[in-house]
Short mmCIF file of C-alpha atoms in Angstrom, two decimals:
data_model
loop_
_atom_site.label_atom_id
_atom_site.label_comp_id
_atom_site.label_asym_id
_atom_site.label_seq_id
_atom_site.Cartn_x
_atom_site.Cartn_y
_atom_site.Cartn_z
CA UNK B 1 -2.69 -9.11 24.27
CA UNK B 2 -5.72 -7.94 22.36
CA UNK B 3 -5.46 -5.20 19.74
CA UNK B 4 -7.82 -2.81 17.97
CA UNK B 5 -7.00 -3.32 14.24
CA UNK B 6 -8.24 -0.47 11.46
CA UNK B 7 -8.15 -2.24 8.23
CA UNK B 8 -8.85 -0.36 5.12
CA UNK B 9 -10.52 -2.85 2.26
CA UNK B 10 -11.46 -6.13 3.83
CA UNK B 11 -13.50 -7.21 1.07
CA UNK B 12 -11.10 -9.50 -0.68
CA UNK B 13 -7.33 -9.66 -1.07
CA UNK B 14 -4.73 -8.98 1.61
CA UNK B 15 -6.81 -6.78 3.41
CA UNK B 16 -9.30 -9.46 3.82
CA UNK B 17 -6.30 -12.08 4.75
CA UNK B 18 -4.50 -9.97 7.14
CA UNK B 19 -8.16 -9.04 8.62
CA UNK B 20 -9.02 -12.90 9.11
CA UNK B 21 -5.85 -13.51 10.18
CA UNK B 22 -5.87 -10.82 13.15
CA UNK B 23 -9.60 -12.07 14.14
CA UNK B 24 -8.10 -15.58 14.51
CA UNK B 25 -5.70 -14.51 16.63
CA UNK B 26 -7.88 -12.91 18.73
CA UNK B 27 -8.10 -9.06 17.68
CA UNK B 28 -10.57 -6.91 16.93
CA UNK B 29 -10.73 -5.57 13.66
CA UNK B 30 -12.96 -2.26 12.16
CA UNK B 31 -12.80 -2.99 7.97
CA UNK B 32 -13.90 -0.61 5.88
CA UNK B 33 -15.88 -1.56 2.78
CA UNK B 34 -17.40 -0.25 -0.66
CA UNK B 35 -21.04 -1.59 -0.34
CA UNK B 36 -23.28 -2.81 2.76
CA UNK B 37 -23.29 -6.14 1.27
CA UNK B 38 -19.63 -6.38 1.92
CA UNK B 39 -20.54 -4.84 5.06
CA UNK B 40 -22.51 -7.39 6.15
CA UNK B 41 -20.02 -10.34 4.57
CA UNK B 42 -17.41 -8.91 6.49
CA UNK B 43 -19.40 -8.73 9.54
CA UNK B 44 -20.28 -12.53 9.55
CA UNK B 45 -16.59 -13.40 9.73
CA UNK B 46 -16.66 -12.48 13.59
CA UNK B 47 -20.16 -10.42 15.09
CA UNK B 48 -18.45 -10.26 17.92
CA UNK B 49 -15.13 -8.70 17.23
CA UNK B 50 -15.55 -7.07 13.90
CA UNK B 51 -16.87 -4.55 12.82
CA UNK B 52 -17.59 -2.91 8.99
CA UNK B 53 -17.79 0.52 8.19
CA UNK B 54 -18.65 1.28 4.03
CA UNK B 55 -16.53 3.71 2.70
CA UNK B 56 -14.66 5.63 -0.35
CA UNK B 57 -11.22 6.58 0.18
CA UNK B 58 -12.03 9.71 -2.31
CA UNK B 59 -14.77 10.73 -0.09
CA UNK B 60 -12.06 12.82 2.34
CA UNK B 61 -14.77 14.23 4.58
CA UNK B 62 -15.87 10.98 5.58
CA UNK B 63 -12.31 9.24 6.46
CA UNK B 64 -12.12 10.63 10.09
CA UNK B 65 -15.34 9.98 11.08
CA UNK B 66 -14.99 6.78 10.13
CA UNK B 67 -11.94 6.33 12.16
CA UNK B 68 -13.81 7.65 15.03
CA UNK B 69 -16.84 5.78 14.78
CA UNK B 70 -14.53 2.23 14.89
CA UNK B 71 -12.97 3.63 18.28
CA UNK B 72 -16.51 4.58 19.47
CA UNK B 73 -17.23 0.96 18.98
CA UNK B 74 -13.65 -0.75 19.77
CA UNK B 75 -12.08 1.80 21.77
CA UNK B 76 -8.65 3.25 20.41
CA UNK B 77 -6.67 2.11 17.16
CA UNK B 78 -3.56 -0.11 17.97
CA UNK B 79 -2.89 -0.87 14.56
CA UNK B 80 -3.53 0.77 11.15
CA UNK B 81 -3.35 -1.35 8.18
CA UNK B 82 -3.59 0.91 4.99
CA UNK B 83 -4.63 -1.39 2.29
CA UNK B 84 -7.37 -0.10 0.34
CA UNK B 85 -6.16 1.01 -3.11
CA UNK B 86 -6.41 -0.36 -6.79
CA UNK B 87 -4.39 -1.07 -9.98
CA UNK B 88 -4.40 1.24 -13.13
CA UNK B 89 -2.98 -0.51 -16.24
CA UNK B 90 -2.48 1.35 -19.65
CA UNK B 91 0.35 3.31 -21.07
CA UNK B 92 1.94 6.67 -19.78
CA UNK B 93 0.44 8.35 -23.47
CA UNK B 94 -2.52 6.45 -23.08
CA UNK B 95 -3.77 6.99 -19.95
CA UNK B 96 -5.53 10.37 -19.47
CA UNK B 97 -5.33 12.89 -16.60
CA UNK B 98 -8.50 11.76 -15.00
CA UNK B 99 -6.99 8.71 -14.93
CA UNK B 100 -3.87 9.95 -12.81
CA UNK B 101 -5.78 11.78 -10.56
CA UNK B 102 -8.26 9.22 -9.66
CA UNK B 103 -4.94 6.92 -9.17
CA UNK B 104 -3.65 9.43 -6.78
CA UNK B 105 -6.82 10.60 -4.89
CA UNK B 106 -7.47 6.26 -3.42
CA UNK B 107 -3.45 5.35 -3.26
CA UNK B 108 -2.36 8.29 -1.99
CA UNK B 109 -3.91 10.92 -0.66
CA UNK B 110 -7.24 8.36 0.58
CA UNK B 111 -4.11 6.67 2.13
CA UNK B 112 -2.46 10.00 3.94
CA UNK B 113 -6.17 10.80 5.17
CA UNK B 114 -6.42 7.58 7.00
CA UNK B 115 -3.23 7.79 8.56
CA UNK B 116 -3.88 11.05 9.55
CA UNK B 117 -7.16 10.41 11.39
CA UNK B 118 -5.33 7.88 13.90
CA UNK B 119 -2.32 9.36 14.12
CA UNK B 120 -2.49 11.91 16.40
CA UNK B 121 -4.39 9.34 18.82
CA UNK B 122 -0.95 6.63 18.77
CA UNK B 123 1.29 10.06 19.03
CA UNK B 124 -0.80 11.02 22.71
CA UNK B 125 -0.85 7.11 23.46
CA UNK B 126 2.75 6.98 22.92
CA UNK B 127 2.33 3.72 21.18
CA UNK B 128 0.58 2.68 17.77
CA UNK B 129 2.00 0.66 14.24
CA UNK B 130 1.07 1.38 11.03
CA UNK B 131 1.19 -0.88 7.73
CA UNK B 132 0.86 0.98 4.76
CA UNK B 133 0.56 -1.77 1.77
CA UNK B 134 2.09 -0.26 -1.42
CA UNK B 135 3.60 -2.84 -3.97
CA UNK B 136 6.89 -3.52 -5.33
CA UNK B 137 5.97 -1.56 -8.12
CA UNK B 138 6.81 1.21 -5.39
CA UNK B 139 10.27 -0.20 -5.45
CA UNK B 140 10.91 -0.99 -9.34
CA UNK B 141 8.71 -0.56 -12.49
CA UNK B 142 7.01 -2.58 -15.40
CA UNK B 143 5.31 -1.58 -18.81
CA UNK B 144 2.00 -0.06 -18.54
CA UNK B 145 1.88 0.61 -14.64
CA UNK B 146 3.39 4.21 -14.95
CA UNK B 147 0.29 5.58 -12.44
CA UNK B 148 0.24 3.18 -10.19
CA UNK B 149 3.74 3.05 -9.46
CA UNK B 150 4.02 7.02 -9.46
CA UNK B 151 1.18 6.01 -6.78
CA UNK B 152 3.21 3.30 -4.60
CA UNK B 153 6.22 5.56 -4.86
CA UNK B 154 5.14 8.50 -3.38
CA UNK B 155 3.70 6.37 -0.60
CA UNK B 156 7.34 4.84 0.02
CA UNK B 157 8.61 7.93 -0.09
CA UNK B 158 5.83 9.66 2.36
CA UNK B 159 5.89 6.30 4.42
CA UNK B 160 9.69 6.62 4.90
CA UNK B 161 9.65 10.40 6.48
CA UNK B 162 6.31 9.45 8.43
CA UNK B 163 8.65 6.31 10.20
CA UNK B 164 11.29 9.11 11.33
CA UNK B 165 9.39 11.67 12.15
CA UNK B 166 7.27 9.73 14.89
CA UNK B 167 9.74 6.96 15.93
CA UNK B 168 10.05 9.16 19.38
CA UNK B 169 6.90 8.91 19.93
CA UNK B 170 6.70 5.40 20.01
CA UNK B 171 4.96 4.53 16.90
CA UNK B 172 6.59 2.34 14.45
CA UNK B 173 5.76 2.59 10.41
CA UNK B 174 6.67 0.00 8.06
CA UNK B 175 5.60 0.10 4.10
CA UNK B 176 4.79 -3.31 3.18
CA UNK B 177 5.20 -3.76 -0.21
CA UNK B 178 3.85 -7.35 -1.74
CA UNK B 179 5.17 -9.32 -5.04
CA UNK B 180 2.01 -11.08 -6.98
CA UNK B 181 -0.36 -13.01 -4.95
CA UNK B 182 -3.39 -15.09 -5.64
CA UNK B 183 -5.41 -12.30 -5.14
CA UNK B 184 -7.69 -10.41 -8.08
CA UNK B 185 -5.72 -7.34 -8.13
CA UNK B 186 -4.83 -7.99 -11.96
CA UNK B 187 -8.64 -9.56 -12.53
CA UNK B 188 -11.59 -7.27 -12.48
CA UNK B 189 -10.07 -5.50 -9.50
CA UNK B 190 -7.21 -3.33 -12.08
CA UNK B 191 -8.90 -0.48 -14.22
CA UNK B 192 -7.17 -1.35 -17.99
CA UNK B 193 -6.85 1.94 -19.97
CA UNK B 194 -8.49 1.82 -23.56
CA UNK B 195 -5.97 1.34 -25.79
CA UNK B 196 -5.79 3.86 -28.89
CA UNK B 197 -1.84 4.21 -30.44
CA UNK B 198 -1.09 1.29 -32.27
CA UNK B 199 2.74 1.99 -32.09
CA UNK B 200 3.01 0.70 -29.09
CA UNK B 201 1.20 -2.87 -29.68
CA UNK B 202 3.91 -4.96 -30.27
CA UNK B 203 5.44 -3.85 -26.51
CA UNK B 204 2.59 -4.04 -24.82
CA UNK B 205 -0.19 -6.03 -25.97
CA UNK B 206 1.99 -9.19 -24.74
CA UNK B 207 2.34 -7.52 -21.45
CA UNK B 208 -1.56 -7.19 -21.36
CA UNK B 209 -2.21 -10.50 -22.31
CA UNK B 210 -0.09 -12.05 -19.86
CA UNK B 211 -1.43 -9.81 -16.88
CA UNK B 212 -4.78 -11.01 -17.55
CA UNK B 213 -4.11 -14.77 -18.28
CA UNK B 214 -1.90 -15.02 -15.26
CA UNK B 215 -4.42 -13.14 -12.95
CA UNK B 216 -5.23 -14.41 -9.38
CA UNK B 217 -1.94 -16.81 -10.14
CA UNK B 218 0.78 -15.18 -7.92
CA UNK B 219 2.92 -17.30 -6.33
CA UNK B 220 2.60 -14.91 -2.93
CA UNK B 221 -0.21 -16.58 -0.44
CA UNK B 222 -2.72 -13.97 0.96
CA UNK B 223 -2.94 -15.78 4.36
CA UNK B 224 0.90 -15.67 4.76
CA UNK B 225 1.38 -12.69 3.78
CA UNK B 226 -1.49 -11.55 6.99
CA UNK B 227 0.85 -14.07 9.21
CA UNK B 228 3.95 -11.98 8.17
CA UNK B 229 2.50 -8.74 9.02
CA UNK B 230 1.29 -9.92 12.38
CA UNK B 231 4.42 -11.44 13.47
CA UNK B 232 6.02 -7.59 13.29
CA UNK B 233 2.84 -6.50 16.14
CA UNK B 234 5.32 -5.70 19.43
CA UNK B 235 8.76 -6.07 17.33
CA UNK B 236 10.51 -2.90 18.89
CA UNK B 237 12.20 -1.97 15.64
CA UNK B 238 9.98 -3.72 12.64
CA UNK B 239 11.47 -2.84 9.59
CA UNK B 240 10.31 0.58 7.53
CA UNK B 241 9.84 -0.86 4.22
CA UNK B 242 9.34 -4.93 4.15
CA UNK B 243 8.93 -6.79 0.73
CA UNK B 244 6.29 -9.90 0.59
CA UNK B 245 7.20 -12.71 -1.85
CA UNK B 246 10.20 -14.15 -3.73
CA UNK B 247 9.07 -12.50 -6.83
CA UNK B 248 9.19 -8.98 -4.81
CA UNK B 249 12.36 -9.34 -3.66
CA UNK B 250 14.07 -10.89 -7.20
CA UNK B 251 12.76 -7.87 -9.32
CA UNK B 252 13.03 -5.02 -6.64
CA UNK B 253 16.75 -6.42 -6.56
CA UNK B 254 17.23 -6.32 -9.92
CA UNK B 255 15.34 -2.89 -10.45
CA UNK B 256 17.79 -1.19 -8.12
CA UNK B 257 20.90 -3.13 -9.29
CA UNK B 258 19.65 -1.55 -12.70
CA UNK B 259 19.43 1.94 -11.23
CA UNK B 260 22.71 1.51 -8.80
CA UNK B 261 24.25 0.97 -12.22
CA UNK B 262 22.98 3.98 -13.98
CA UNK B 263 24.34 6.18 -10.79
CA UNK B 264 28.02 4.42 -11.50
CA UNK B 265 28.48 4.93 -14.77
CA UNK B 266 27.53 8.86 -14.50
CA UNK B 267 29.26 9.51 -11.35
CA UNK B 268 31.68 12.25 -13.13
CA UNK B 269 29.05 14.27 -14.54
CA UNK B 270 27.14 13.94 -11.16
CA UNK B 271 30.01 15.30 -9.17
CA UNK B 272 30.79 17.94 -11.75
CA UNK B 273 28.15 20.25 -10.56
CA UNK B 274 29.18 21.00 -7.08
CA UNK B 275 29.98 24.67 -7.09
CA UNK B 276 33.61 25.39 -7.48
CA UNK B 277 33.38 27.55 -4.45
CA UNK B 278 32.01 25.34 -1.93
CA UNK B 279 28.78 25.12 0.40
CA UNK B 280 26.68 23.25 2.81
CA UNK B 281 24.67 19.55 1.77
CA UNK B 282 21.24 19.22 3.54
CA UNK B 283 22.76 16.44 5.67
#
């Protein structure tokens, strides 16, 4: 059966996969864009069944018209697919607060604005998915990624409460979170922090290097990873947070083994500051 797919930044990457991918299997897809060229680009895929609509996730007044000009033209969202977002690469010290802020304003809250504007449609309908694509940087952390991954956290976190709160009402919410793919998220897609504090060259002007030398070189495959996702359309209970790639799932592994550990070895201390005299736990 036919759905209507909203698909935030179809220019390239795995927005633009999973968007092919749903076209080909016979969907119709509203993208949003940054310029009309890309517009037009994305347009050409499919004039019949898609449609492109240019947009800035930091431009919040223009989200939920957006949303409702794609159903004027497609008729109700089926599917959300939150991709749209970018990567900011520079140390915690030397990465300013403009920096953060712009990092949070197109992950996160452009993210919450989308889902917002089609929510309330799939909660009346009874029926509706949402993909919201963090990273597993939401999962685990690296070097020099401190403001993304704050960004790809939060939505894990926010994408985890969303999937409870509106599982009886029929809509299912997974967080997809992808490994490195042959995409140009660590080419000129990632905003690279100037550097400035020499102390911390020797950690992470390797880590730099290698980003950029290995960019658009992921072992994860773009057009799988849009196969994957559609393969959870209809699945009664899709999974609320899915990782994408071999990569993903060695490192997130690891990450948590690493904090798991951390949690074991200060158990005592934890449990020492329940009050003597009892009281209630939030669950």
């Amino acid at each position: 059966m036919s759905k209507t797919f909203l698909i935030t930044g179809v220019s390239t990457g795995l927005g633009r996969a999973v968007a092919r991918r749903a076209l080909a299997a016979g969907h119709q897809v509203a993208g949003t864009v940054r310029t009309e060229q890309h517009a037009a680009d994305f347009r050409a895929l499919d004039p019949e069944r898609a449609r492109a609509f240019v947009l800035d996730l930091t431009d919040a007044d223009r989200i939920e018209p957006t949303a409702r000009a794609a159903e004027a033209e497609l008729g109700p969202i089926d599917v959300l697919v939150a991709n749209a977002g970018y990567g900011l690469e520079g140390t915690f010290e030397e990465s300013s607060m403009d920096d953060l802020r712009r990092q949070f304003e197109v992950n996160v809250f452009g993210t919450v604005a989308t889902i917002k504007a089609v929510l309330p449609g799939m909660r009346e309908r009874r029926d509706g998915q949402i993909f919201v694509i963090t990273s597993m940087g939401g999962h685990t952390t690296f070097p020099g990624l401190a403001f993304y991954e704050g960004s790809k956290h939060a939505l894990e976190g926010i994408t985890d409460t969303l999937a409870q709160e509106v599982a009886q009402f029929g809509v299912r919410v997974t967080a997809v979170a992808p490994g490195a793919f042959k995409t140009d998220w660590a080419g000129r897609s990632l905003v690279r922090a100037p550097r400035s504090i020499a102390d911390y060259d020797a950690l992470f002007d390797p880590i730099r290097t290698r980003r950029q030398a290995l960019a658009g070189q992921g072992i994860g495959d773009p057009d799988r990873a849009g196969d994957a996702i559609l393969s959870l359309l209809d699945e009664e209970n899709p999974p609320v947070h899915l990782l994408l790639g071999s990569d993903a799932l060695r490192l997130v592994t690891a990450g948590r083994r690493r904090v798991q550990e951390d949690f074991d070895a200060w158990q005592d201390l934890t449990l020492s500051t329940d009050s003597v005299e009892g009281g209630v736990t939030v669950a």
